Amino acid sequence: MNMELVWIILGMALATGIPRFLPVALLSRLEFPEVVKEWLSNVPPAVLAALVAVSVLAPQGIVEITLANRYIWVFVPTLAVAVYSKSPFYTLVAGIALMALLNNLFM
């Protein structure tokens, strides 16, 4: 292994490690107000919703809200299972089964 590759690996380790380590190291000693904690508790669901929305509504990178978009056909009943069961397991099983069924029936 040549030294250039070693420096590249070390540089990439620093570039990915520092943004993860610094906030924890600097902010772990602080006590945030309740309003900030409440606001921050909404960040993970918002990020997940944004990722799901992009995956469902723009599967090819272009917004496609049509009947031909099979992701919408799978998303709606999967969302119903999630709301009704409140179980990540049943939601995943329903989503995977529906997508497999749709892909095999209408390939």
mmCIF file of N, CA and C in Angstrom:
data_model
loop_
_atom_site.group_PDB
_atom_site.id
_atom_site.type_symbol
_atom_site.label_atom_id
_atom_site.label_comp_id
_atom_site.label_asym_id
_atom_site.label_seq_id
_atom_site.Cartn_x
_atom_site.Cartn_y
_atom_site.Cartn_z
ATOM 1 N N MET A 1 0.862 -1.172 0.000
ATOM 2 C CA MET A 1 0.000 0.000 0.000
ATOM 3 C C MET A 1 0.904 1.229 0.000
ATOM 4 N N ASN A 2 0.684 2.127 -0.947
ATOM 5 C CA ASN A 2 1.549 3.310 -1.005
ATOM 6 C C ASN A 2 1.059 4.388 -0.040
ATOM 7 N N MET A 3 1.934 5.338 0.244
ATOM 8 C CA MET A 3 1.640 6.375 1.240
ATOM 9 C C MET A 3 0.503 7.296 0.803
ATOM 10 N N GLU A 4 0.360 7.500 -0.486
ATOM 11 C CA GLU A 4 -0.726 8.365 -0.963
ATOM 12 C C GLU A 4 -2.087 7.785 -0.573
ATOM 13 N N LEU A 5 -2.221 6.484 -0.718
ATOM 14 C CA LEU A 5 -3.472 5.828 -0.351
ATOM 15 C C LEU A 5 -3.709 5.904 1.159
ATOM 16 N N VAL A 6 -2.658 5.758 1.941
ATOM 17 C CA VAL A 6 -2.778 5.868 3.397
ATOM 18 C C VAL A 6 -3.257 7.262 3.775
ATOM 19 N N TRP A 7 -2.677 8.300 3.165
ATOM 20 C CA TRP A 7 -3.085 9.682 3.465
ATOM 21 C C TRP A 7 -4.527 9.943 3.036
ATOM 22 N N ILE A 8 -4.928 9.362 1.924
ATOM 23 C CA ILE A 8 -6.317 9.523 1.471
ATOM 24 C C ILE A 8 -7.277 8.888 2.480
ATOM 25 N N ILE A 9 -6.946 7.688 2.938
ATOM 26 C CA ILE A 9 -7.807 7.009 3.908
ATOM 27 C C ILE A 9 -7.869 7.783 5.217
ATOM 28 N N LEU A 10 -6.722 8.258 5.699
ATOM 29 C CA LEU A 10 -6.707 9.047 6.934
ATOM 30 C C LEU A 10 -7.490 10.351 6.776
ATOM 31 N N GLY A 11 -7.319 11.007 5.638
ATOM 32 C CA GLY A 11 -8.058 12.252 5.390
ATOM 33 C C GLY A 11 -9.558 12.027 5.344
ATOM 34 N N MET A 12 -9.972 10.945 4.710
ATOM 35 C CA MET A 12 -11.406 10.650 4.644
ATOM 36 C C MET A 12 -11.947 10.262 6.012
ATOM 37 N N ALA A 13 -11.144 9.569 6.814
ATOM 38 C CA ALA A 13 -11.568 9.227 8.172
ATOM 39 C C ALA A 13 -11.772 10.492 8.995
ATOM 40 N N LEU A 14 -10.863 11.449 8.862
ATOM 41 C CA LEU A 14 -11.021 12.726 9.568
ATOM 42 C C LEU A 14 -12.236 13.493 9.053
ATOM 43 N N ALA A 15 -12.410 13.506 7.739
ATOM 44 C CA ALA A 15 -13.514 14.268 7.150
ATOM 45 C C ALA A 15 -14.876 13.717 7.566
ATOM 46 N N THR A 16 -14.965 12.423 7.797
ATOM 47 C CA THR A 16 -16.245 11.864 8.238
ATOM 48 C C THR A 16 -16.356 11.804 9.752
ATOM 49 N N GLY A 17 -15.236 11.705 10.444
ATOM 50 C CA GLY A 17 -15.264 11.588 11.897
ATOM 51 C C GLY A 17 -15.469 12.895 12.623
ATOM 52 N N ILE A 18 -14.829 13.959 12.145
ATOM 53 C CA ILE A 18 -14.916 15.253 12.833
ATOM 54 C C ILE A 18 -16.348 15.781 12.896
ATOM 55 N N PRO A 19 -17.117 15.784 11.801
ATOM 56 C CA PRO A 19 -18.503 16.277 11.914
ATOM 57 C C PRO A 19 -19.381 15.438 12.840
ATOM 58 N N ARG A 20 -19.008 14.208 13.094
ATOM 59 C CA ARG A 20 -19.777 13.377 14.019
ATOM 60 C C ARG A 20 -19.331 13.578 15.457
ATOM 61 N N PHE A 21 -18.039 13.741 15.656
ATOM 62 C CA PHE A 21 -17.491 13.811 17.003
ATOM 63 C C PHE A 21 -17.640 15.192 17.630
ATOM 64 N N LEU A 22 -17.386 16.243 16.868
ATOM 65 C CA LEU A 22 -17.383 17.592 17.438
ATOM 66 C C LEU A 22 -18.714 18.001 18.070
ATOM 67 N N PRO A 23 -19.849 17.816 17.414
ATOM 68 C CA PRO A 23 -21.101 18.208 18.080
ATOM 69 C C PRO A 23 -21.336 17.462 19.389
ATOM 70 N N VAL A 24 -21.009 16.189 19.412
ATOM 71 C CA VAL A 24 -21.190 15.419 20.644
ATOM 72 C C VAL A 24 -20.245 15.927 21.722
ATOM 73 N N ALA A 25 -19.002 16.175 21.352
ATOM 74 C CA ALA A 25 -18.013 16.626 22.332
ATOM 75 C C ALA A 25 -18.337 18.018 22.862
ATOM 76 N N LEU A 26 -18.804 18.895 21.990
ATOM 77 C CA LEU A 26 -19.038 20.275 22.403
ATOM 78 C C LEU A 26 -20.404 20.485 23.053
ATOM 79 N N LEU A 27 -21.416 19.768 22.602
ATOM 80 C CA LEU A 27 -22.776 20.027 23.073
ATOM 81 C C LEU A 27 -23.244 19.070 24.167
ATOM 82 N N SER A 28 -22.465 18.043 24.477
ATOM 83 C CA SER A 28 -22.923 17.073 25.475
ATOM 84 C C SER A 28 -22.961 17.656 26.883
ATOM 85 N N ARG A 29 -22.222 18.706 27.119
ATOM 86 C CA ARG A 29 -22.186 19.313 28.457
ATOM 87 C C ARG A 29 -23.294 20.341 28.664
ATOM 88 N N LEU A 30 -23.952 20.727 27.595
ATOM 89 C CA LEU A 30 -24.988 21.754 27.692
ATOM 90 C C LEU A 30 -26.335 21.135 28.046
ATOM 91 N N GLU A 31 -27.135 21.892 28.758
ATOM 92 C CA GLU A 31 -28.512 21.497 29.052
ATOM 93 C C GLU A 31 -29.429 22.414 28.251
ATOM 94 N N PHE A 32 -30.194 21.838 27.345
ATOM 95 C CA PHE A 32 -31.051 22.630 26.480
ATOM 96 C C PHE A 32 -32.381 22.914 27.157
ATOM 97 N N PRO A 33 -33.002 24.054 26.850
ATOM 98 C CA PRO A 33 -34.346 24.345 27.365
ATOM 99 C C PRO A 33 -35.364 23.340 26.816
ATOM 100 N N GLU A 34 -36.465 23.203 27.510
ATOM 101 C CA GLU A 34 -37.496 22.240 27.102
ATOM 102 C C GLU A 34 -38.036 22.523 25.705
ATOM 103 N N VAL A 35 -38.166 23.794 25.354
ATOM 104 C CA VAL A 35 -38.705 24.129 24.036
ATOM 105 C C VAL A 35 -37.761 23.645 22.933
ATOM 106 N N VAL A 36 -36.465 23.707 23.169
ATOM 107 C CA VAL A 36 -35.493 23.222 22.185
ATOM 108 C C VAL A 36 -35.547 21.700 22.108
ATOM 109 N N LYS A 37 -35.654 21.038 23.251
ATOM 110 C CA LYS A 37 -35.771 19.579 23.260
ATOM 111 C C LYS A 37 -37.030 19.127 22.524
ATOM 112 N N GLU A 38 -38.123 19.849 22.759
ATOM 113 C CA GLU A 38 -39.381 19.514 22.078
ATOM 114 C C GLU A 38 -39.242 19.695 20.572
ATOM 115 N N TRP A 39 -38.607 20.793 20.170
ATOM 116 C CA TRP A 39 -38.415 21.064 18.745
ATOM 117 C C TRP A 39 -37.512 20.008 18.120
ATOM 118 N N LEU A 40 -36.428 19.649 18.793
ATOM 119 C CA LEU A 40 -35.497 18.658 18.259
ATOM 120 C C LEU A 40 -36.122 17.267 18.182
ATOM 121 N N SER A 41 -37.107 16.988 19.015
ATOM 122 C CA SER A 41 -37.754 15.676 18.961
ATOM 123 C C SER A 41 -38.552 15.495 17.673
ATOM 124 N N ASN A 42 -38.857 16.592 16.985
ATOM 125 C CA ASN A 42 -39.601 16.512 15.727
ATOM 126 C C ASN A 42 -38.702 16.337 14.511
ATOM 127 N N VAL A 43 -37.405 16.454 14.679
ATOM 128 C CA VAL A 43 -36.495 16.376 13.537
ATOM 129 C C VAL A 43 -36.465 14.977 12.912
ATOM 130 N N PRO A 44 -36.284 13.884 13.668
ATOM 131 C CA PRO A 44 -36.244 12.563 13.020
ATOM 132 C C PRO A 44 -37.507 12.208 12.233
ATOM 133 N N PRO A 45 -38.727 12.434 12.763
ATOM 134 C CA PRO A 45 -39.902 12.133 11.935
ATOM 135 C C PRO A 45 -39.988 13.010 10.686
ATOM 136 N N ALA A 46 -39.552 14.259 10.788
ATOM 137 C CA ALA A 46 -39.594 15.146 9.626
ATOM 138 C C ALA A 46 -38.619 14.681 8.549
ATOM 139 N N VAL A 47 -37.438 14.255 8.956
ATOM 140 C CA VAL A 47 -36.456 13.760 7.989
ATOM 141 C C VAL A 47 -36.966 12.482 7.336
ATOM 142 N N LEU A 48 -37.522 11.576 8.131
ATOM 143 C CA LEU A 48 -38.065 10.336 7.583
ATOM 144 C C LEU A 48 -39.211 10.619 6.614
ATOM 145 N N ALA A 49 -40.091 11.546 6.972
ATOM 146 C CA ALA A 49 -41.205 11.900 6.084
ATOM 147 C C ALA A 49 -40.699 12.482 4.772
ATOM 148 N N ALA A 50 -39.664 13.310 4.838
ATOM 149 C CA ALA A 50 -39.105 13.889 3.615
ATOM 150 C C ALA A 50 -38.495 12.810 2.728
ATOM 151 N N LEU A 51 -37.784 11.872 3.320
ATOM 152 C CA LEU A 51 -37.183 10.788 2.537
ATOM 153 C C LEU A 51 -38.251 9.905 1.897
ATOM 154 N N VAL A 52 -39.296 9.599 2.650
ATOM 155 C CA VAL A 52 -40.377 8.768 2.112
ATOM 156 C C VAL A 52 -41.114 9.512 1.002
ATOM 157 N N ALA A 53 -41.381 10.793 1.207
ATOM 158 C CA ALA A 53 -42.107 11.571 0.197
ATOM 159 C C ALA A 53 -41.342 11.614 -1.118
ATOM 160 N N VAL A 54 -40.048 11.830 -1.049
ATOM 161 C CA VAL A 54 -39.248 11.868 -2.278
ATOM 162 C C VAL A 54 -39.243 10.497 -2.944
ATOM 163 N N SER A 55 -39.104 9.443 -2.158
ATOM 164 C CA SER A 55 -39.069 8.094 -2.729
ATOM 165 C C SER A 55 -40.400 7.697 -3.365
ATOM 166 N N VAL A 56 -41.495 8.141 -2.778
ATOM 167 C CA VAL A 56 -42.816 7.753 -3.285
ATOM 168 C C VAL A 56 -43.252 8.646 -4.442
ATOM 169 N N LEU A 57 -43.076 9.940 -4.297
ATOM 170 C CA LEU A 57 -43.610 10.873 -5.293
ATOM 171 C C LEU A 57 -42.665 11.147 -6.455
ATOM 172 N N ALA A 58 -41.375 10.904 -6.272
ATOM 173 C CA ALA A 58 -40.413 11.156 -7.349
ATOM 174 C C ALA A 58 -39.433 9.994 -7.452
ATOM 175 N N PRO A 59 -39.912 8.804 -7.789
ATOM 176 C CA PRO A 59 -39.020 7.639 -7.793
ATOM 177 C C PRO A 59 -37.914 7.712 -8.846
ATOM 178 N N GLN A 60 -38.133 8.426 -9.924
ATOM 179 C CA GLN A 60 -37.122 8.560 -10.974
ATOM 180 C C GLN A 60 -36.444 9.922 -10.940
ATOM 181 N N GLY A 61 -36.664 10.681 -9.873
ATOM 182 C CA GLY A 61 -36.072 12.011 -9.770
ATOM 183 C C GLY A 61 -36.980 13.108 -10.282
ATOM 184 N N ILE A 62 -38.094 12.736 -10.862
ATOM 185 C CA ILE A 62 -39.075 13.692 -11.378
ATOM 186 C C ILE A 62 -40.402 13.386 -10.682
ATOM 187 N N VAL A 63 -41.079 14.418 -10.193
ATOM 188 C CA VAL A 63 -42.346 14.207 -9.490
ATOM 189 C C VAL A 63 -43.344 13.551 -10.435
ATOM 190 N N GLU A 64 -43.897 12.432 -9.978
ATOM 191 C CA GLU A 64 -44.811 11.643 -10.800
ATOM 192 C C GLU A 64 -46.020 11.244 -9.956
ATOM 193 N N ILE A 65 -47.022 12.116 -9.942
ATOM 194 C CA ILE A 65 -48.243 11.828 -9.191
ATOM 195 C C ILE A 65 -49.298 11.390 -10.200
ATOM 196 N N THR A 66 -49.170 10.143 -10.607
ATOM 197 C CA THR A 66 -50.088 9.570 -11.583
ATOM 198 C C THR A 66 -50.501 8.176 -11.113
ATOM 199 N N LEU A 67 -51.470 7.619 -11.791
ATOM 200 C CA LEU A 67 -51.896 6.257 -11.476
ATOM 201 C C LEU A 67 -50.846 5.231 -11.878
ATOM 202 N N ALA A 68 -49.914 5.602 -12.736
ATOM 203 C CA ALA A 68 -48.861 4.684 -13.164
ATOM 204 C C ALA A 68 -47.747 4.551 -12.132
ATOM 205 N N ASN A 69 -47.728 5.426 -11.141
ATOM 206 C CA ASN A 69 -46.692 5.379 -10.105
ATOM 207 C C ASN A 69 -47.044 4.285 -9.100
ATOM 208 N N ARG A 70 -46.378 3.153 -9.210
ATOM 209 C CA ARG A 70 -46.699 2.011 -8.350
ATOM 210 C C ARG A 70 -46.320 2.241 -6.897
ATOM 211 N N TYR A 71 -45.399 3.166 -6.636
ATOM 212 C CA TYR A 71 -45.007 3.446 -5.258
ATOM 213 C C TYR A 71 -46.160 4.076 -4.473
ATOM 214 N N ILE A 72 -46.966 4.886 -5.144
ATOM 215 C CA ILE A 72 -48.138 5.463 -4.480
ATOM 216 C C ILE A 72 -49.147 4.364 -4.151
ATOM 217 N N TRP A 73 -49.318 3.420 -5.075
ATOM 218 C CA TRP A 73 -50.255 2.313 -4.858
ATOM 219 C C TRP A 73 -49.837 1.456 -3.665
ATOM 220 N N VAL A 74 -48.550 1.338 -3.424
ATOM 221 C CA VAL A 74 -48.067 0.556 -2.281
ATOM 222 C C VAL A 74 -48.074 1.399 -1.011
ATOM 223 N N PHE A 75 -47.780 2.690 -1.145
ATOM 224 C CA PHE A 75 -47.668 3.557 0.028
ATOM 225 C C PHE A 75 -48.989 3.701 0.779
ATOM 226 N N VAL A 76 -50.083 3.877 0.070
ATOM 227 C CA VAL A 76 -51.370 4.152 0.716
ATOM 228 C C VAL A 76 -51.811 2.998 1.630
ATOM 229 N N PRO A 77 -51.861 1.751 1.150
ATOM 230 C CA PRO A 77 -52.246 0.684 2.082
ATOM 231 C C PRO A 77 -51.196 0.426 3.169
ATOM 232 N N THR A 78 -49.921 0.651 2.849
ATOM 233 C CA THR A 78 -48.884 0.480 3.865
ATOM 234 C C THR A 78 -49.047 1.516 4.968
ATOM 235 N N LEU A 79 -49.394 2.734 4.598
ATOM 236 C CA LEU A 79 -49.651 3.776 5.597
ATOM 237 C C LEU A 79 -50.850 3.396 6.465
ATOM 238 N N ALA A 80 -51.874 2.818 5.842
ATOM 239 C CA ALA A 80 -53.043 2.382 6.615
ATOM 240 C C ALA A 80 -52.656 1.296 7.619
ATOM 241 N N VAL A 81 -51.813 0.365 7.204
ATOM 242 C CA VAL A 81 -51.340 -0.674 8.130
ATOM 243 C C VAL A 81 -50.541 -0.044 9.263
ATOM 244 N N ALA A 82 -49.701 0.936 8.945
ATOM 245 C CA ALA A 82 -48.888 1.597 9.973
ATOM 246 C C ALA A 82 -49.761 2.329 10.984
ATOM 247 N N VAL A 83 -50.777 3.039 10.499
ATOM 248 C CA VAL A 83 -51.651 3.792 11.399
ATOM 249 C C VAL A 83 -52.488 2.841 12.250
ATOM 250 N N TYR A 84 -52.992 1.793 11.633
ATOM 251 C CA TYR A 84 -53.855 0.860 12.358
ATOM 252 C C TYR A 84 -53.075 0.005 13.360
ATOM 253 N N SER A 85 -51.940 -0.552 12.924
ATOM 254 C CA SER A 85 -51.216 -1.497 13.786
ATOM 255 C C SER A 85 -50.204 -0.828 14.704
ATOM 256 N N LYS A 86 -49.671 0.315 14.291
ATOM 257 C CA LYS A 86 -48.610 1.003 15.041
ATOM 258 C C LYS A 86 -47.411 0.085 15.283
ATOM 259 N N SER A 87 -47.197 -0.841 14.364
ATOM 260 C CA SER A 87 -46.106 -1.802 14.479
ATOM 261 C C SER A 87 -45.171 -1.664 13.280
ATOM 262 N N PRO A 88 -43.903 -1.360 13.514
ATOM 263 C CA PRO A 88 -42.956 -1.295 12.393
ATOM 264 C C PRO A 88 -42.841 -2.633 11.662
ATOM 265 N N PHE A 89 -42.943 -3.731 12.392
ATOM 266 C CA PHE A 89 -42.834 -5.047 11.764
ATOM 267 C C PHE A 89 -43.962 -5.277 10.764
ATOM 268 N N TYR A 90 -45.212 -5.081 11.204
ATOM 269 C CA TYR A 90 -46.347 -5.291 10.303
ATOM 270 C C TYR A 90 -46.319 -4.307 9.133
ATOM 271 N N THR A 91 -45.859 -3.090 9.393
ATOM 272 C CA THR A 91 -45.765 -2.096 8.329
ATOM 273 C C THR A 91 -44.759 -2.529 7.272
ATOM 274 N N LEU A 92 -43.592 -2.986 7.711
ATOM 275 C CA LEU A 92 -42.577 -3.450 6.760
ATOM 276 C C LEU A 92 -43.050 -4.669 5.982
ATOM 277 N N VAL A 93 -43.656 -5.610 6.675
ATOM 278 C CA VAL A 93 -44.151 -6.813 6.000
ATOM 279 C C VAL A 93 -45.210 -6.441 4.966
ATOM 280 N N ALA A 94 -46.121 -5.559 5.339
ATOM 281 C CA ALA A 94 -47.167 -5.142 4.400
ATOM 282 C C ALA A 94 -46.564 -4.435 3.192
ATOM 283 N N GLY A 95 -45.643 -3.511 3.419
ATOM 284 C CA GLY A 95 -45.029 -2.782 2.313
ATOM 285 C C GLY A 95 -44.251 -3.683 1.379
ATOM 286 N N ILE A 96 -43.461 -4.583 1.947
ATOM 287 C CA ILE A 96 -42.670 -5.499 1.119
ATOM 288 C C ILE A 96 -43.577 -6.457 0.359
ATOM 289 N N ALA A 97 -44.587 -6.999 1.033
ATOM 290 C CA ALA A 97 -45.501 -7.936 0.376
ATOM 291 C C ALA A 97 -46.286 -7.253 -0.740
ATOM 292 N N LEU A 98 -46.761 -6.047 -0.472
ATOM 293 C CA LEU A 98 -47.521 -5.333 -1.507
ATOM 294 C C LEU A 98 -46.650 -4.987 -2.707
ATOM 295 N N MET A 99 -45.419 -4.555 -2.469
ATOM 296 C CA MET A 99 -44.533 -4.220 -3.585
ATOM 297 C C MET A 99 -44.174 -5.476 -4.375
ATOM 298 N N ALA A 100 -43.921 -6.586 -3.679
ATOM 299 C CA ALA A 100 -43.619 -7.838 -4.374
ATOM 300 C C ALA A 100 -44.814 -8.294 -5.203
ATOM 301 N N LEU A 101 -45.994 -8.192 -4.624
ATOM 302 C CA LEU A 101 -47.209 -8.576 -5.339
ATOM 303 C C LEU A 101 -47.426 -7.696 -6.564
ATOM 304 N N LEU A 102 -47.275 -6.403 -6.390
ATOM 305 C CA LEU A 102 -47.478 -5.475 -7.499
ATOM 306 C C LEU A 102 -46.436 -5.677 -8.592
ATOM 307 N N ASN A 103 -45.185 -5.899 -8.207
ATOM 308 C CA ASN A 103 -44.130 -6.117 -9.199
ATOM 309 C C ASN A 103 -44.327 -7.420 -9.959
ATOM 310 N N ASN A 104 -44.822 -8.454 -9.283
ATOM 311 C CA ASN A 104 -45.010 -9.737 -9.952
ATOM 312 C C ASN A 104 -46.283 -9.791 -10.782
ATOM 313 N N LEU A 105 -47.310 -9.048 -10.387
ATOM 314 C CA LEU A 105 -48.554 -9.049 -11.155
ATOM 315 C C LEU A 105 -48.487 -8.146 -12.373
ATOM 316 N N PHE A 106 -47.849 -6.998 -12.225
ATOM 317 C CA PHE A 106 -47.859 -5.996 -13.293
ATOM 318 C C PHE A 106 -46.448 -5.664 -13.756
ATOM 319 N N MET A 107 -45.650 -6.647 -13.994
ATOM 320 C CA MET A 107 -44.258 -6.428 -14.387
ATOM 321 C C MET A 107 -44.143 -5.766 -15.695
#
